[in-house]
Amino acid sequence: MKILVLGSSGKVGHALCSLLGQQQITCLGTERSELNLTEPEQMKAVINDFQPTIVVNAASYNNPTEAENVPSLCYAINRDGVAKLADYCHEQGIPLIQVSTYRVFDGKSADAYNEQDSPNPSGVQAISRWQAEEQVRERCQQHIILRLSWIISARRNNLLVRLFKQLSAHKEVTVTADQLGCPTPADDAARVILAIIKQLDCGANVWGTYHYAAAEAVSENSFAESAISEAAQHHHLELGDLKMDKMINREGVRPPANASLDCSKIRNTFGIHRRPWRTALSGIIKTYFDNNP
Ligand SMILES: NC(=O)c1ccc[n+]([C@@H]2O[C@H](COP(=O)([O-])OP(=O)(O)OC[C@H]3O[C@@H](n4cnc5c(N)ncnc54)[C@H](OP(=O)(O)O)[C@@H]3O)[C@@H](O)[C@H]2O)c1
C-alpha cells in the first residue's frame, strides 16, 4: 500500500502521516509547496511519480472569513483543484478519500446530521467545500467523502489553540453557549481514515459519503471550561477571562450552530466506533503546553 496525503502540514494531514509512519505504511505527505491544488501539472507529476494505491485529500482553503474577500482563490483550491484531483484519480483507477466538513450543513437542525440530510452551506468557504464534494462524486467513482466535526489539535489554528493563546496572553476570549459540536482530535480523525484505508485495501466496495465525529456533543463554552480545568494542571489560566456571547453577535461568517454528526453509517459499514474527546483532551493539552511553555 502506498498512500499519498495532500495537506501534510495541516492538523489532520499531519496526524495521518504520523500514524501511517507508525504503522510502517508507505506514505508520501505533500505540503502546499510540493503539491498545490491550483497547479494541476504538479498534481499530475506527483501522482505519476509516486503511483499511490490511495489518495487522501486533507488539504483545503480553510478560512471562512478571508474566503469572503478572495472567493476566486477559495474556489480555485477547494472546488477546481479537487475536481482535477478527482479526474486524475479516476483516470488512473486510484481511490480518493476526500476529507470534508460539517460546514456543508446550515446547522439549524437540533439533531445530529446524517448523510441523508440536505446540505445548505452558507458563505464562500462552505459552498466551495460542498461543491468539492459534488466534483468528487461526479468525477471519481471510487471515492470516500468523510465529513468531520470540529477538529482539535495541539497544532495550528483551532478552538483549543486559540483559547490557550489568548488566555495565556491575558486576553479575553469570547465563546458561545449556542454553538454545538463534537470536538474531534486530529489523531482520532487519522485513526478513522486509516481504518477506511485498510478496508479499501481489502477490496471493500464501500464508496460514498460518511460522517465521523468524536463522541459527545458539547457547546463551545462548556468545551472551553473543560479545557481550562484540564489545562490547570499545566498552566495557570483564568476562567474569568471567558466571555459568554451568542452566535448572533459573532462578526464575519457565522459557523453552523450545530456541528454534530450522526455516525451510524460509518459504524455500520466499517465498524468504526466513536471515541470520546474527553479522554484525549488531557494528552492534547499536555502536548500544547510542552510545545508552548
Ligand atoms: N479544522 C476543522 O475544525 C475542521 C472541521 C471539519 C472538517 N475539517 C476538514 O478537515 C480537512 C483538514 O482540515 P485541517 O483542519 O487539518 O486543515 P488545516 O490545518 O487548515 O490544513 C490545511 C492544509 O491544506 C493545505 N493547503 C491549503 N491550501 C492549499 C493548496 N492550494 N494546495 C495544497 N495544499 C493546500 C495547507 O497547507 P499550508 O500549511 O501551506 O497552509 C494545510 O496543509 C479539511 O478538509 C477540512 O475542511 C476541518
Coordinates of C-alpha atoms and ligand atoms in Angstrom, one line a residue:
M1 CA 0.0 0.0 0.0
K2 CA 1.2 3.5 -0.9
I3 CA -0.7 6.4 0.4
L4 CA -0.5 10.0 -0.9
V5 CA -1.7 12.5 1.7
L6 CA -2.3 16.1 0.5
G7 CA -2.1 18.7 3.2
S8 CA 0.5 17.0 5.3
S9 CA 1.3 20.3 7.2
G10 CA -2.4 20.5 8.3
K11 CA -3.9 19.2 11.5
V12 CA -5.5 16.1 10.0
G13 CA -2.9 15.5 7.3
H14 CA 0.0 15.7 9.8
A15 CA -1.7 13.3 12.2
L16 CA -2.5 10.8 9.4
C17 CA 1.1 10.9 8.1
S18 CA 2.4 10.2 11.6
L19 CA 0.0 7.3 12.1
L20 CA 0.9 5.8 8.7
G21 CA 4.5 6.1 9.6
Q22 CA 4.0 4.3 12.9
Q23 CA 2.2 1.5 11.1
Q24 CA 5.1 1.3 8.6
I25 CA 2.7 2.0 5.7
T26 CA 4.5 3.8 2.8
C27 CA 3.2 7.4 2.8
L28 CA 4.1 10.5 0.8
G29 CA 2.7 13.6 2.6
T30 CA 2.8 16.7 0.5
E31 CA 2.7 20.3 1.6
R32 CA 1.3 23.2 -0.4
S33 CA 4.8 24.0 -1.8
E34 CA 5.2 20.4 -3.1
L35 CA 1.6 19.8 -4.4
N36 CA -0.5 22.9 -4.8
L37 CA -4.1 22.2 -5.6
T38 CA -4.1 25.1 -8.0
E39 CA -1.3 23.6 -10.1
P40 CA -2.7 20.6 -12.0
E41 CA 0.5 19.7 -13.7
Q42 CA 2.3 19.5 -10.3
M43 CA -0.5 17.3 -9.1
K44 CA -0.3 15.0 -12.1
A45 CA 3.5 14.7 -11.8
V46 CA 3.4 13.8 -8.1
I47 CA 0.7 11.1 -8.7
N48 CA 2.6 9.7 -11.8
D49 CA 5.9 9.6 -9.9
F50 CA 4.6 8.1 -6.6
Q51 CA 1.9 5.8 -8.1
P52 CA -0.2 5.8 -4.9
T53 CA -2.6 3.0 -4.1
I54 CA -5.0 5.5 -2.4
V55 CA -5.0 9.3 -2.3
V56 CA -6.2 11.2 0.8
N57 CA -7.0 14.9 0.3
A58 CA -6.7 16.6 3.7
A59 CA -5.8 19.9 2.0
S60 CA -8.2 22.8 1.7
Y61 CA -8.6 26.5 1.9
N62 CA -10.0 26.7 5.4
N63 CA -10.5 30.3 6.4
P64 CA -14.2 31.2 6.1
T65 CA -13.8 34.9 6.9
E66 CA -10.9 35.5 4.5
A67 CA -12.6 33.5 1.8
E68 CA -15.3 36.1 1.5
N69 CA -12.6 38.5 0.3
V70 CA -10.8 36.1 -2.0
P71 CA -13.6 33.9 -3.4
S72 CA -11.8 33.1 -6.6
L73 CA -8.8 31.7 -4.7
C74 CA -11.0 29.7 -2.4
Y75 CA -13.0 28.2 -5.3
A76 CA -9.7 27.5 -7.3
I77 CA -8.3 25.5 -4.4
N78 CA -11.4 23.8 -2.9
R79 CA -13.6 23.2 -5.9
D80 CA -11.5 23.4 -9.1
G81 CA -8.3 21.8 -7.6
V82 CA -10.3 19.0 -6.1
A83 CA -12.1 18.5 -9.5
K84 CA -8.7 18.0 -11.2
L85 CA -7.5 15.7 -8.4
A86 CA -10.7 13.6 -8.8
D87 CA -10.1 13.4 -12.6
Y88 CA -6.5 12.1 -12.2
C89 CA -7.5 9.6 -9.6
H90 CA -10.3 8.3 -11.8
E91 CA -8.1 8.2 -14.9
Q92 CA -5.6 6.1 -13.0
G93 CA -8.1 4.0 -11.1
I94 CA -6.9 5.3 -7.7
P95 CA -9.5 5.6 -4.9
L96 CA -9.8 9.1 -3.5
I97 CA -10.6 9.9 0.2
Q98 CA -11.8 13.5 0.3
V99 CA -11.9 15.0 3.8
S100 CA -14.9 17.3 4.1
T101 CA -16.7 19.2 6.8
Y102 CA -19.9 19.7 8.8
R103 CA -20.0 23.2 7.3
V104 CA -21.9 21.8 4.3
F105 CA -24.9 21.9 6.6
D106 CA -26.6 25.1 7.8
G107 CA -26.6 23.8 11.4
K108 CA -30.2 24.8 12.0
S109 CA -31.3 21.3 12.9
A110 CA -31.4 20.4 16.6
D111 CA -30.4 16.8 15.7
A112 CA -27.0 15.4 14.6
Y113 CA -26.8 15.5 10.8
N114 CA -26.7 12.2 8.9
E115 CA -25.6 11.5 5.4
Q116 CA -29.2 11.8 4.0
D117 CA -29.7 15.3 5.3
S118 CA -29.7 18.1 2.7
P119 CA -26.6 20.3 2.6
N120 CA -27.3 24.0 2.7
P121 CA -23.9 25.7 3.0
S122 CA -23.5 29.3 3.8
G123 CA -20.6 31.5 2.8
V124 CA -17.9 31.1 0.1
Q125 CA -15.7 28.6 2.0
A126 CA -18.6 26.3 3.0
I127 CA -20.1 26.5 -0.5
S128 CA -16.7 25.6 -2.1
R129 CA -16.4 22.6 0.2
W130 CA -19.9 21.4 -0.8
Q131 CA -19.0 21.9 -4.5
A132 CA -15.8 20.0 -3.9
E133 CA -17.8 17.0 -2.7
E134 CA -20.0 17.3 -5.8
Q135 CA -17.0 17.3 -8.1
V136 CA -15.6 14.2 -6.4
R137 CA -19.0 12.4 -6.7
E138 CA -19.3 13.3 -10.4
R139 CA -15.7 12.6 -11.5
C140 CA -14.3 9.7 -9.4
Q141 CA -16.5 6.7 -8.8
Q142 CA -14.1 5.2 -6.3
H143 CA -14.4 7.8 -3.7
I144 CA -15.0 8.2 0.0
I145 CA -16.1 11.6 1.3
L146 CA -15.5 11.8 5.0
R147 CA -17.2 14.8 6.8
L148 CA -15.8 15.7 10.2
S149 CA -17.0 17.9 13.1
W150 CA -14.8 20.5 14.9
I151 CA -11.1 19.4 14.7
I152 CA -8.9 19.9 17.8
S153 CA -5.2 19.6 18.0
A154 CA -2.1 20.9 19.8
R155 CA -1.0 22.3 16.4
R156 CA -2.2 25.1 14.1
N157 CA -5.3 27.2 14.4
N158 CA -8.2 25.6 16.2
L159 CA -10.5 26.2 19.1
L160 CA -8.1 24.8 21.7
V161 CA -5.0 26.6 20.5
R162 CA -7.0 29.9 20.1
L163 CA -8.3 29.6 23.6
F164 CA -4.9 28.9 25.2
K165 CA -3.0 31.5 23.1
Q166 CA -5.5 34.2 24.1
L167 CA -5.8 33.3 27.8
S168 CA -2.0 32.9 28.2
A169 CA -1.7 36.4 26.8
H170 CA -4.3 37.5 29.4
K171 CA -6.7 38.4 26.7
E172 CA -10.5 37.9 27.0
V173 CA -11.9 35.0 24.9
T174 CA -15.4 35.1 23.6
V175 CA -17.2 31.7 23.5
T176 CA -20.8 30.9 22.7
A177 CA -23.3 28.7 24.5
D178 CA -25.5 28.3 21.5
Q179 CA -22.9 26.6 19.2
L180 CA -22.8 22.9 19.4
G181 CA -20.1 20.5 18.1
C182 CA -18.1 17.3 18.7
P183 CA -14.5 18.3 19.2
T184 CA -12.7 15.6 17.3
P185 CA -8.9 15.2 17.9
A186 CA -6.9 15.2 14.7
D187 CA -5.4 11.9 15.8
D188 CA -8.8 10.4 16.1
A189 CA -9.7 11.6 12.6
A190 CA -6.5 10.0 11.4
R191 CA -7.4 6.7 13.1
V192 CA -10.7 6.7 11.2
I193 CA -9.1 7.4 7.9
L194 CA -6.6 4.6 8.4
A195 CA -9.4 2.2 9.2
I196 CA -11.1 3.2 6.0
I197 CA -7.8 2.8 4.1
K198 CA -7.3 -0.7 5.4
Q199 CA -10.8 -1.8 4.3
L200 CA -10.4 -0.2 0.9
D201 CA -7.1 -2.1 0.6
C202 CA -9.0 -5.3 1.3
G203 CA -11.3 -4.5 -1.7
A204 CA -14.3 -3.5 0.3
N205 CA -17.0 -1.9 -2.0
V206 CA -18.0 0.9 0.3
W207 CA -17.8 4.1 -1.8
G208 CA -19.9 7.0 -0.7
T209 CA -20.2 9.7 1.9
Y210 CA -19.7 9.2 5.7
H211 CA -19.7 11.2 8.9
Y212 CA -17.4 11.0 11.8
A213 CA -17.3 13.0 15.0
A214 CA -15.8 12.1 18.4
A215 CA -18.4 11.1 21.0
E216 CA -20.3 13.7 23.0
A217 CA -21.7 16.9 21.5
V218 CA -20.8 20.0 23.6
S219 CA -21.3 23.7 23.5
E220 CA -18.3 25.9 22.7
N221 CA -18.4 27.4 26.2
S222 CA -18.7 24.0 28.0
F223 CA -15.8 22.7 26.0
A224 CA -13.7 25.8 26.8
E225 CA -14.4 25.3 30.5
S226 CA -13.4 21.6 30.4
A227 CA -10.2 22.5 28.5
I228 CA -9.3 25.2 31.0
S229 CA -9.9 22.9 34.0
E230 CA -7.7 20.3 32.4
A231 CA -5.1 22.9 31.5
A232 CA -4.9 24.0 35.1
Q233 CA -2.5 21.0 35.7
H234 CA 0.0 22.6 33.3
H235 CA -0.6 26.3 33.3
H236 CA -2.5 29.0 35.3
L237 CA -5.4 30.2 33.2
E238 CA -8.3 32.4 34.4
L239 CA -11.8 31.1 33.7
G240 CA -13.0 34.6 34.4
D241 CA -11.4 35.7 31.1
L242 CA -14.0 33.7 29.2
K243 CA -16.7 35.9 27.9
M244 CA -20.1 34.4 27.0
D245 CA -21.7 35.6 23.9
K246 CA -24.3 34.5 21.4
M247 CA -23.7 33.3 17.8
I248 CA -25.8 36.1 16.5
N249 CA -23.3 38.7 17.8
R250 CA -20.3 37.0 16.1
E251 CA -18.7 39.0 13.4
G252 CA -18.0 37.7 9.9
V253 CA -19.3 34.4 8.6
R254 CA -21.2 32.5 11.3
P255 CA -20.4 28.8 11.5
P256 CA -23.3 26.4 11.6
A257 CA -24.8 26.4 15.1
N258 CA -25.0 22.6 15.2
A259 CA -21.8 20.8 14.0
S260 CA -22.8 17.4 15.4
L261 CA -22.8 14.5 13.0
D262 CA -24.6 11.2 13.2
C263 CA -22.0 8.4 12.8
S264 CA -24.3 5.4 12.5
K265 CA -23.4 4.8 8.8
I266 CA -19.6 4.7 9.4
R267 CA -20.2 2.3 12.3
N268 CA -22.5 0.0 10.4
T269 CA -20.3 0.0 7.3
F270 CA -16.8 0.0 8.6
G271 CA -17.3 -1.0 12.3
I272 CA -15.7 2.4 13.3
H273 CA -16.9 3.4 16.7
R274 CA -16.8 6.9 18.1
R275 CA -14.2 7.7 20.7
P276 CA -14.9 10.3 23.4
W277 CA -13.0 13.5 23.0
R278 CA -12.7 13.9 26.8
T279 CA -10.3 11.0 27.1
A280 CA -7.9 12.6 24.5
L281 CA -8.2 16.1 25.9
S282 CA -5.5 15.8 28.6
G283 CA -2.9 14.5 26.1
I284 CA -3.5 17.2 23.6
I285 CA -3.3 19.9 26.2
K286 CA -0.1 18.4 27.6
T287 CA 1.5 18.4 24.2
Y288 CA 0.3 22.0 23.6
F289 CA 1.9 23.3 26.9
D290 CA 5.1 21.1 26.3
N291 CA 5.5 22.9 23.0
N292 CA 4.4 26.3 24.3
P293 CA 5.8 26.5 27.8
Ligands
LIG1 N1 -10.4 22.4 11.2 C1 -11.6 22.0 11.5 O1 -12.3 22.3 12.5 C2 -12.3 21.0 10.5 C3 -13.6 20.6 10.8 C4 -14.3 19.8 9.9 C5 -13.6 19.3 8.8 N2 -12.3 19.8 8.5 C6 -11.7 19.3 7.3 O2 -10.6 18.5 7.5 C7 -9.6 18.7 6.5 C8 -8.3 19.1 7.1 O3 -8.5 20.2 7.9 P1 -7.4 20.7 8.9 O4 -8.1 21.4 10.0 O5 -6.4 19.6 9.2 O6 -6.7 21.8 7.9 P2 -5.6 22.8 8.2 O7 -4.9 22.5 9.5 O8 -6.1 24.2 8.0 O9 -4.6 22.4 7.0 C9 -5.0 22.6 5.7 C10 -3.9 22.0 4.8 O10 -4.2 22.3 3.4 C11 -3.1 22.9 2.8 N3 -3.4 23.8 1.7 C12 -4.0 25.0 1.8 N4 -4.1 25.4 0.5 C13 -3.5 24.5 -0.3 C14 -3.3 24.4 -1.7 N5 -3.6 25.4 -2.5 N6 -2.7 23.3 -2.2 C15 -2.3 22.3 -1.4 N7 -2.5 22.4 -0.1 C16 -3.1 23.5 0.5 C17 -2.4 23.6 4.0 O11 -1.1 24.0 3.6 P3 -0.3 25.2 4.4 O12 0.4 24.6 5.6 O13 0.7 25.6 3.4 O14 -1.3 26.2 4.7 C18 -2.5 22.6 5.1 O15 -1.6 21.5 4.9 C19 -10.2 19.8 5.6 O16 -10.9 19.2 4.5 C20 -11.2 20.5 6.5 O17 -12.2 21.1 5.8 C21 -11.7 20.6 9.4

